[in-house]
XYZ file of C-alpha atoms in Angstrom:
622
model
C 36.998 183.029 72.185
C 39.253 185.430 74.144
C 41.190 184.122 77.132
C 39.746 184.960 80.550
C 41.979 185.878 83.520
C 44.900 183.783 82.343
C 42.815 180.793 81.235
C 43.969 179.410 77.848
C 41.607 179.854 74.940
C 39.088 177.088 74.476
C 38.476 176.492 78.194
C 34.897 177.226 79.207
C 33.815 178.201 82.718
C 31.652 175.576 84.416
C 29.551 175.860 87.558
C 31.730 175.418 90.618
C 30.640 172.625 92.927
C 31.828 174.469 96.029
C 30.091 177.724 95.025
C 28.621 179.159 98.275
C 25.338 179.891 96.495
C 24.839 176.203 95.753
C 22.970 173.921 98.135
C 25.240 171.108 99.263
C 23.752 167.673 98.587
C 21.724 165.899 101.255
C 21.283 162.748 99.171
C 23.760 160.377 97.566
C 24.749 161.107 93.975
C 23.252 159.199 91.055
C 25.846 156.454 90.710
C 25.434 156.281 86.917
C 26.776 159.855 86.668
C 30.000 159.168 88.599
C 33.338 158.477 86.907
C 36.490 157.634 88.886
C 39.797 157.799 87.016
C 43.542 158.191 87.529
C 46.115 159.889 85.340
C 49.156 157.627 84.917
C 52.327 158.350 82.950
C 56.111 158.383 82.925
C 57.942 161.187 84.756
C 57.462 164.647 83.206
C 54.875 163.610 80.603
C 52.382 166.228 81.839
C 50.143 164.642 84.501
C 50.094 167.654 86.836
C 49.699 170.097 83.937
C 46.710 168.115 82.629
C 45.214 168.186 86.132
C 45.608 171.983 86.132
C 43.759 172.295 82.809
C 40.945 170.017 84.005
C 40.541 172.167 87.127
C 40.335 175.287 84.927
C 38.030 173.786 82.332
C 35.546 172.572 84.949
C 35.730 175.819 86.943
C 36.835 174.063 90.127
C 39.397 176.783 90.908
C 38.934 180.541 90.805
C 41.097 181.829 87.905
C 42.637 184.423 90.225
C 43.893 181.655 92.559
C 45.112 179.308 89.839
C 48.773 178.299 89.909
C 50.917 175.669 88.216
C 50.940 172.189 89.825
C 47.827 173.140 91.800
C 47.308 169.670 93.294
C 50.944 169.303 94.400
C 50.629 170.544 97.966
C 54.194 170.032 99.262
C 56.924 172.643 98.722
C 59.360 169.860 97.858
C 57.074 168.760 94.976
C 57.029 172.261 93.521
C 60.787 172.764 93.843
C 61.659 169.441 92.197
C 58.810 169.595 89.660
C 57.678 166.055 90.509
C 54.583 164.561 92.130
C 55.351 162.559 95.261
C 51.900 162.010 96.761
C 48.766 161.014 94.843
C 46.085 163.719 95.102
C 42.328 163.490 94.480
C 39.774 166.109 93.464
C 36.094 166.144 92.443
C 35.012 168.169 89.397
C 31.787 168.514 87.370
C 31.514 168.229 83.593
C 28.423 167.745 81.378
C 26.162 166.762 84.292
C 28.650 164.137 85.491
C 30.826 164.006 88.618
C 34.455 163.139 87.867
C 36.813 161.997 90.618
C 40.353 162.650 89.387
C 43.398 161.096 91.091
C 46.744 162.569 90.006
C 49.543 160.022 90.573
C 53.368 160.214 90.754
C 55.437 159.079 87.776
C 58.799 158.159 89.301
C 59.502 154.447 89.686
C 60.149 154.865 93.447
C 56.533 155.950 93.976
C 54.866 153.120 92.051
C 53.181 152.083 95.306
C 51.224 155.364 95.295
C 50.017 154.526 91.780
C 48.815 151.036 92.752
C 46.803 152.420 95.684
C 45.230 155.096 93.491
C 44.220 152.601 90.803
C 42.334 150.557 93.426
C 39.936 153.512 93.869
C 39.160 153.854 90.126
C 37.350 152.214 87.225
C 39.506 153.762 84.524
C 42.874 155.362 83.787
C 44.121 158.031 81.405
C 47.472 156.788 80.060
C 49.429 159.913 79.167
C 52.299 159.683 76.656
C 54.598 162.507 75.554
C 54.063 162.943 71.795
C 57.718 163.894 71.309
C 59.281 161.105 73.420
C 56.861 158.219 72.906
C 56.495 155.259 75.257
C 58.923 155.227 78.186
C 59.735 152.582 80.792
C 57.241 153.800 83.409
C 54.549 154.142 80.733
C 54.711 150.366 80.276
C 54.883 149.643 84.002
C 51.882 151.826 84.896
C 49.862 150.498 81.964
C 50.415 146.909 83.091
C 49.369 147.858 86.644
C 46.130 149.338 85.283
C 45.459 146.231 83.166
C 46.005 143.983 86.206
C 43.390 146.082 88.055
C 40.924 145.531 85.140
C 40.662 149.253 84.424
C 39.451 150.848 81.213
C 42.478 152.573 79.648
C 42.226 155.751 77.577
C 45.527 156.375 75.730
C 46.337 160.064 75.268
C 49.216 161.757 73.443
C 50.201 164.992 75.202
C 52.410 167.951 74.177
C 51.243 167.977 70.544
C 52.059 171.718 70.525
C 55.808 170.973 70.655
C 57.778 171.314 67.398
C 59.298 167.859 67.975
C 55.906 166.175 68.470
C 55.219 163.192 66.211
C 51.717 161.909 67.107
C 51.509 159.424 64.217
C 54.739 157.651 65.186
C 53.823 157.572 68.898
C 50.303 156.276 68.173
C 51.798 153.486 66.045
C 54.205 152.717 68.904
C 51.285 152.466 71.357
C 49.488 150.094 68.991
C 52.585 147.924 68.518
C 53.733 147.779 72.153
C 50.474 147.966 74.135
C 48.031 146.530 71.596
C 45.691 149.545 71.775
C 44.392 150.602 68.345
C 45.939 153.849 67.073
C 42.422 155.082 66.186
C 41.509 155.094 69.914
C 44.438 157.366 70.876
C 43.431 160.950 71.719
C 45.719 163.937 71.130
C 45.860 166.903 73.509
C 48.053 169.741 74.709
C 47.757 170.046 78.478
C 49.692 173.319 78.274
C 47.313 175.143 75.905
C 44.130 173.214 76.758
C 43.648 171.863 73.212
C 41.680 168.590 73.215
C 41.092 168.514 77.006
C 37.300 168.918 76.718
C 37.195 166.022 74.231
C 39.238 163.943 76.707
C 36.740 164.609 79.517
C 33.895 163.563 77.235
C 35.805 160.377 76.354
C 36.193 159.664 80.086
C 32.406 159.916 80.488
C 31.765 157.755 77.396
C 34.424 155.046 77.848
C 34.946 154.578 81.588
C 32.148 152.606 83.299
C 30.235 153.977 86.272
C 31.051 152.417 89.663
C 28.821 149.736 91.158
C 27.344 149.641 94.639
C 24.123 149.518 96.647
C 23.399 152.659 98.711
C 21.192 150.631 101.108
C 23.770 147.884 101.802
C 25.899 147.897 104.983
C 28.678 150.470 104.702
C 32.033 149.417 103.259
C 34.645 152.104 102.561
C 38.341 151.756 101.785
C 41.020 154.203 102.968
C 43.566 154.698 100.158
C 45.589 157.529 101.696
C 45.972 159.404 104.986
C 47.753 162.469 106.267
C 48.284 163.879 109.757
C 47.016 167.346 110.661
C 48.382 168.597 113.990
C 45.094 170.395 114.742
C 42.494 167.888 113.505
C 44.307 164.554 113.734
C 44.264 162.013 110.912
C 42.646 163.100 107.627
C 41.847 159.995 105.542
C 41.060 159.822 101.812
C 38.524 157.074 101.139
C 36.380 155.466 98.476
C 32.874 154.278 99.422
C 32.359 150.805 97.909
C 28.973 149.807 99.362
C 26.362 151.596 101.437
C 26.260 155.256 102.449
C 28.676 157.096 104.743
C 26.665 159.616 106.781
C 28.273 162.366 108.826
C 26.147 161.387 111.866
C 27.235 157.717 111.972
C 29.582 156.052 114.429
C 32.270 154.139 112.552
C 34.194 150.934 113.140
C 37.695 150.474 111.710
C 37.722 146.734 111.097
C 41.481 145.967 110.928
C 42.331 148.273 113.840
C 39.301 147.037 115.823
C 38.417 150.571 116.994
C 35.244 152.702 116.992
C 35.324 156.437 116.252
C 32.823 159.298 116.090
C 32.819 161.249 112.814
C 33.855 164.879 113.083
C 33.601 165.700 109.378
C 32.928 164.020 106.044
C 33.612 165.902 102.857
C 34.927 166.121 99.321
C 37.922 167.874 97.757
C 36.940 170.171 94.928
C 39.896 170.898 95.301
C 39.375 172.718 98.620
C 37.912 170.608 101.430
C 34.114 170.955 101.410
C 32.025 169.247 104.149
C 28.986 167.214 102.989
C 26.319 165.294 104.881
C 26.900 161.948 103.145
C 28.935 160.012 100.587
C 27.219 157.302 98.511
C 28.665 154.234 96.751
C 31.329 155.073 94.198
C 32.075 158.464 95.734
C 35.550 159.567 96.815
C 36.042 161.943 99.732
C 37.776 162.535 103.027
C 37.040 161.628 106.646
C 38.077 163.282 109.915
C 37.244 161.324 113.073
C 39.522 162.894 115.673
C 42.016 160.026 115.403
C 45.296 160.881 117.135
C 46.964 157.458 116.907
C 48.474 157.323 113.431
C 48.346 153.504 113.364
C 44.525 153.432 113.592
C 43.832 154.660 110.051
C 46.393 153.069 107.758
C 45.988 152.825 103.991
C 43.975 149.696 103.128
C 41.791 149.983 106.274
C 38.115 148.988 105.853
C 35.522 151.281 107.459
C 31.939 150.317 108.337
C 29.274 151.474 110.781
C 29.562 150.430 114.418
C 25.869 149.341 114.389
C 24.560 146.983 111.673
C 27.853 147.275 109.843
C 29.584 144.854 107.494
C 31.907 142.210 108.902
C 33.620 141.677 105.544
C 37.054 143.232 105.133
C 37.776 144.734 101.697
C 40.885 143.723 99.770
C 43.421 146.258 100.942
C 46.932 146.648 99.630
C 49.938 144.392 99.810
C 52.526 145.838 102.170
C 55.262 147.293 99.973
C 58.639 145.634 100.455
C 61.440 148.130 101.103
C 64.367 147.779 98.715
C 66.888 150.261 100.124
C 67.864 150.594 103.786
C 69.794 153.226 105.701
C 70.207 154.407 109.269
C 68.679 157.772 110.193
C 70.054 159.411 113.335
C 69.239 162.769 114.962
C 72.186 165.170 115.000
C 71.101 166.119 118.532
C 70.639 162.916 120.577
C 67.854 164.583 122.619
C 65.707 164.678 119.458
C 65.302 160.866 119.361
C 61.657 160.889 120.695
C 60.798 163.658 118.214
C 62.320 161.592 115.386
C 60.235 158.553 116.415
C 56.987 160.606 116.432
C 57.904 162.214 113.110
C 58.519 158.842 111.454
C 55.172 157.600 112.830
C 53.317 160.534 111.274
C 55.268 160.230 108.039
C 54.444 156.517 107.809
C 50.729 157.328 107.985
C 51.094 159.498 104.901
C 53.614 157.157 103.236
C 52.927 153.532 104.182
C 55.965 152.278 102.257
C 58.420 153.636 104.868
C 59.526 151.090 107.482
C 61.665 151.766 110.546
C 62.970 150.025 113.649
C 65.330 151.197 116.437
C 69.075 150.666 116.116
C 72.218 152.051 117.718
C 75.603 152.970 116.306
C 78.923 153.246 118.157
C 79.660 156.427 116.222
C 76.228 158.054 115.876
C 74.334 156.942 118.998
C 70.671 155.897 118.864
C 68.544 156.138 115.733
C 66.379 154.089 113.383
C 67.013 151.622 110.568
C 64.657 152.756 107.811
C 63.527 150.980 104.640
C 62.601 152.750 101.392
C 61.424 151.856 97.887
C 64.423 153.501 96.229
C 67.124 156.140 96.522
C 64.895 159.082 95.518
C 62.321 157.880 98.050
C 65.045 157.849 100.736
C 66.165 161.349 99.799
C 62.580 162.694 99.842
C 61.835 161.188 103.284
C 65.042 162.635 104.747
C 64.199 166.053 103.315
C 60.610 165.864 104.605
C 61.880 165.068 108.117
C 64.069 168.167 107.994
C 61.408 170.455 106.517
C 58.103 169.329 108.006
C 59.381 168.399 111.476
C 62.387 170.753 111.803
C 64.788 167.893 112.541
C 68.511 167.741 111.860
C 69.270 164.155 110.776
C 72.170 162.110 109.393
C 71.491 159.283 106.926
C 74.092 156.523 106.657
C 75.207 154.971 103.364
C 72.309 153.113 101.671
C 72.358 149.309 101.547
C 70.014 146.536 100.408
C 68.687 143.426 102.162
C 70.861 140.283 101.904
C 70.216 136.648 102.847
C 73.114 135.212 104.906
C 73.238 131.389 104.977
C 75.066 130.091 108.061
C 77.175 126.938 108.368
C 74.621 125.573 110.881
C 71.884 125.718 108.222
C 70.073 128.830 109.503
C 69.311 131.898 107.357
C 69.543 135.531 108.457
C 68.190 138.621 106.716
C 70.868 141.329 106.818
C 69.952 144.910 105.916
C 72.664 146.528 108.061
C 76.307 145.792 107.146
C 77.295 145.662 110.826
C 74.937 142.680 111.311
C 76.768 140.503 108.784
C 77.978 137.410 110.709
C 81.632 136.460 111.114
C 83.048 134.980 107.850
C 83.981 131.754 109.685
C 80.280 131.118 110.407
C 79.074 132.021 106.899
C 78.399 129.471 104.202
C 77.353 131.941 101.480
C 75.463 135.214 100.934
C 72.598 135.781 98.486
C 71.968 139.284 97.148
C 68.684 140.645 95.695
C 68.419 140.939 91.917
C 66.387 143.297 89.771
C 64.896 142.949 86.334
C 65.441 146.352 84.711
C 63.930 147.661 81.495
C 65.707 150.475 79.665
C 64.108 152.358 76.761
C 66.467 154.576 74.780
C 67.283 155.959 71.344
C 69.154 153.190 69.526
C 72.267 155.370 69.046
C 73.085 154.905 72.771
C 72.850 151.092 72.763
C 76.621 150.590 72.988
C 77.198 152.960 75.901
C 74.233 151.491 77.835
C 75.564 147.947 77.384
C 79.012 149.065 78.535
C 77.515 150.632 81.697
C 75.416 147.550 82.492
C 78.324 145.125 82.039
C 80.446 147.225 84.422
C 77.645 146.850 87.016
C 77.571 143.014 86.781
C 74.346 142.986 84.717
C 73.310 140.205 82.320
C 71.418 140.964 79.108
C 68.104 139.093 78.792
C 66.696 140.533 75.585
C 66.906 143.475 73.202
C 63.943 144.615 71.085
C 63.656 147.464 68.597
C 60.316 149.242 69.130
C 60.988 151.313 66.011
C 64.034 151.971 63.795
C 65.203 154.634 66.257
C 64.067 153.201 69.641
C 65.377 150.158 71.498
C 64.242 148.298 74.626
C 66.894 146.474 76.705
C 66.075 144.045 79.516
C 68.763 143.082 82.063
C 69.051 141.280 85.368
C 71.325 143.226 87.696
C 72.207 143.168 91.418
C 70.062 145.667 93.300
C 73.105 147.012 95.135
C 74.502 148.200 91.784
C 71.321 150.164 91.002
C 70.516 151.913 94.280
C 73.530 154.209 94.385
C 74.150 156.090 91.143
C 73.078 153.813 88.284
C 70.183 156.038 87.202
C 72.368 159.168 87.170
C 75.065 157.359 85.162
C 72.448 156.107 82.686
C 71.009 159.593 82.185
C 74.413 161.217 81.719
C 75.549 158.602 79.163
C 72.363 158.952 77.098
C 72.041 162.764 77.296
C 68.919 162.305 79.418
C 66.960 160.338 76.807
C 66.966 156.861 78.417
C 64.250 155.788 80.857
C 64.447 153.084 83.499
C 61.943 150.782 85.193
C 62.728 147.930 87.581
C 61.155 145.149 89.621
C 62.621 142.654 92.084
C 63.110 139.111 90.793
C 64.648 137.165 93.716
C 68.074 136.340 95.176
C 71.324 135.015 93.685
C 74.482 133.771 95.479
C 77.398 136.225 95.126
C 80.949 136.685 96.401
C 80.285 139.530 98.850
C 82.420 140.981 101.646
C 82.030 143.691 104.268
C 84.410 146.641 104.082
C 85.040 148.287 107.474
C 86.585 151.718 108.002
C 88.904 152.025 111.034
C 89.872 155.426 112.410
C 92.790 155.285 114.844
C 92.246 151.528 115.136
C 88.519 151.793 116.004
C 85.877 150.571 113.539
C 83.292 153.230 112.607
C 80.138 151.236 111.873
C 78.414 154.121 110.079
C 80.912 153.753 107.204
C 80.720 149.946 106.903
C 79.218 148.566 103.697
C 78.770 145.272 101.827
C 80.264 145.157 98.324
C 81.305 142.562 95.767
C 84.835 141.323 96.434
C 86.050 142.679 93.082
C 85.067 146.233 94.121
C 86.251 146.123 97.752
C 89.705 147.652 97.076
C 88.272 150.523 95.035
C 85.604 151.366 97.653
C 88.126 151.149 100.516
C 90.657 153.448 98.813
C 88.014 155.988 97.860
C 86.526 156.190 101.369
C 89.966 156.402 103.035
C 91.008 159.257 100.709
C 87.764 161.105 101.344
C 87.960 160.760 105.126
C 91.561 162.009 105.076
C 90.240 165.263 103.599
C 87.326 165.536 106.041
C 88.775 164.591 109.439
C 90.524 167.563 111.121
C 94.166 167.210 112.173
C 94.774 166.077 115.762
C 97.806 166.413 118.039
C 98.908 162.953 116.860
C 98.936 160.997 113.582
C 95.522 159.451 112.814
C 95.593 156.316 110.634
C 92.523 155.679 108.459
C 92.278 152.076 107.298
C 89.866 150.119 105.144
C 89.739 146.434 106.043
C 88.046 143.265 104.797
C 87.917 140.810 107.686
C 91.315 141.212 109.357
C 93.156 142.312 106.183
C 93.843 146.017 105.598
C 93.266 146.907 101.937
C 93.835 150.682 102.023
C 95.402 153.239 104.363
C 95.708 156.992 104.636
C 97.144 159.075 107.499
C 95.961 162.423 108.832
C 99.246 164.035 109.855
C 99.597 165.486 113.352
C 99.745 169.174 114.152
C 103.377 170.096 114.824
C 104.666 172.478 117.449
C 108.168 173.887 116.869
C 109.799 172.796 120.169
C 113.214 173.875 118.855
C 112.158 177.498 118.418
C 114.059 178.613 121.523
C 117.242 176.639 120.729
C 119.714 179.063 119.230
C 122.680 176.803 118.472
C 124.314 174.796 121.245
C 124.778 171.065 121.565
C 122.765 168.905 119.138
C 121.930 166.500 121.986
C 119.758 169.194 123.566
C 117.665 169.412 120.413
C 117.383 165.616 120.179
C 116.262 165.450 123.801
C 113.448 167.935 123.146
C 112.342 166.067 119.989
C 112.346 162.709 121.793
C 110.303 164.215 124.617
C 107.743 165.501 122.089
C 107.676 162.115 120.353
C 106.976 160.304 123.646
C 104.210 162.770 124.473
C 102.497 162.205 121.089
C 102.804 158.423 121.491
C 101.126 158.606 124.905
C 98.434 160.943 123.530
C 97.721 158.536 120.683
C 97.166 155.679 123.147
C 94.711 157.591 125.318
C 93.347 160.114 122.790
C 90.071 159.729 120.859
C 89.389 161.047 117.383
C 86.136 162.989 117.263
C 84.717 162.796 113.739
C 82.660 165.979 113.175
C 79.049 165.585 112.006
C 79.878 167.483 108.813
C 82.441 164.800 107.951
C 79.826 162.056 108.416
C 77.348 163.835 106.166
C 79.954 164.610 103.485
C 81.493 161.117 103.510
C 78.135 159.353 103.361
C 77.241 161.447 100.318
C 80.325 160.117 98.599
C 78.359 158.051 96.095
C 76.155 160.924 95.061
């Protein structure tokens, strides 16, 4: 069969659901012909590419408009080649309606995966046939099993020369307990095996359950803010029928709203008159307050509705904290509104107001990881045209006081005085590293340098090893992942989960510029690393701070003890330029006068640290 308009061979054109010649449904779908599924996998194992092929195979997208990563709507997703937000789309295949949810793969966005799985009955577990099982493969699989989903294991990229489907299928059977005979093989790039996968989804994944005549219950699993239409919510109807003429009640928010539009994504937004049980779609109700339609919200009808709230989602606990400040102080209200709108779309972001002596007013923000922090900062700059500064990342500590009280400290400047502290507990992670066995030694060396303790080591095959460690979270959030990738030539994969708190010997390192503490540079580190951090920051700031008319001392201090010092030398004016010979006392008098002037200037002068120096210094650990 010849290829058509760029479509790979073997992909047949199906009837498009949003074809203008078709009559849009006025009755709920037959629930037995609905299948809801997610695609879950490790980073870069082909989720978005498989979604592209499914869209082509089912004819959901005009071939002339087709592009790579079709469901990834943000520019930042396309540039980085990663999925950040889960996306949903409805397609038709063999007289069945398939609701596909494409999920992120990076460990920082695991919360997106958990929300997506709650809207499904099954999951396609995608594994790279050349790399085999990776850390996030295991993590996502366990999440799907906990949600009681039907799992369809699929080996992707069988067209690669390095592909070894037999070995990977045996690995899946050994590690996950899924029979090798049940594993499907596909190439999302060429389209080979994708039709068979869709048929397996219809055959293996159960249809959703629900009564179309019961009181309405629908669950919001994602939301986004549109500046023209307000909040656009993605939802799954669990019971009853959502009609476009109904008046809705948002149970947790306690608010009533009139529906403006109900529809489906196929993948373009298509209005419909109703959504029945098991269907996935979107809702626009003219909501301007972003807090009224959070993920996990239960929707029912305002009249004769259900009073029962559906199980929503556990609030994700932020793991990494940093301060975000507007470069222009007048942009503070804009930053607050932007974070509100961003939180609607990404419920895992937390923020609260804080102020800094050096940076002014801003917000203390919590994130799921370092990549998550970087993405949010970039989205603020791109989507809301804001110039922001992010302070050095830190984690949340438990400070036990001598009076028996306990404080949660996520900002180094809030750490109490050492005389009032009994001890500090720091958060620990359980990390799982999967790697070729030839890198075992270098991985163990890296982990030991980061205060990690080995829990177990298992060989998944003669050439693949799994290492489990407990490690302080503070050692992971900065550059651990980058160091792991560079030491293993990119082959190692990492997954982590929080395991609790452990008492550690921690201190706060303060940076003083001209005798004044700059709170934006303060950080909490293990005592053994305090000297190294202090010296490195002092050296970096010496390069970044411009020369003044007087010497500027830069000091790193723990408590009242200075552990490192650098000096930015003063600009010098040649006051002796006009002295051609003569008595030496005249020259000394001029030099002493200059010295006194600089001493006076140092006492009354202030060192202005330029914004560029803040940004550059706070990126030190990158």
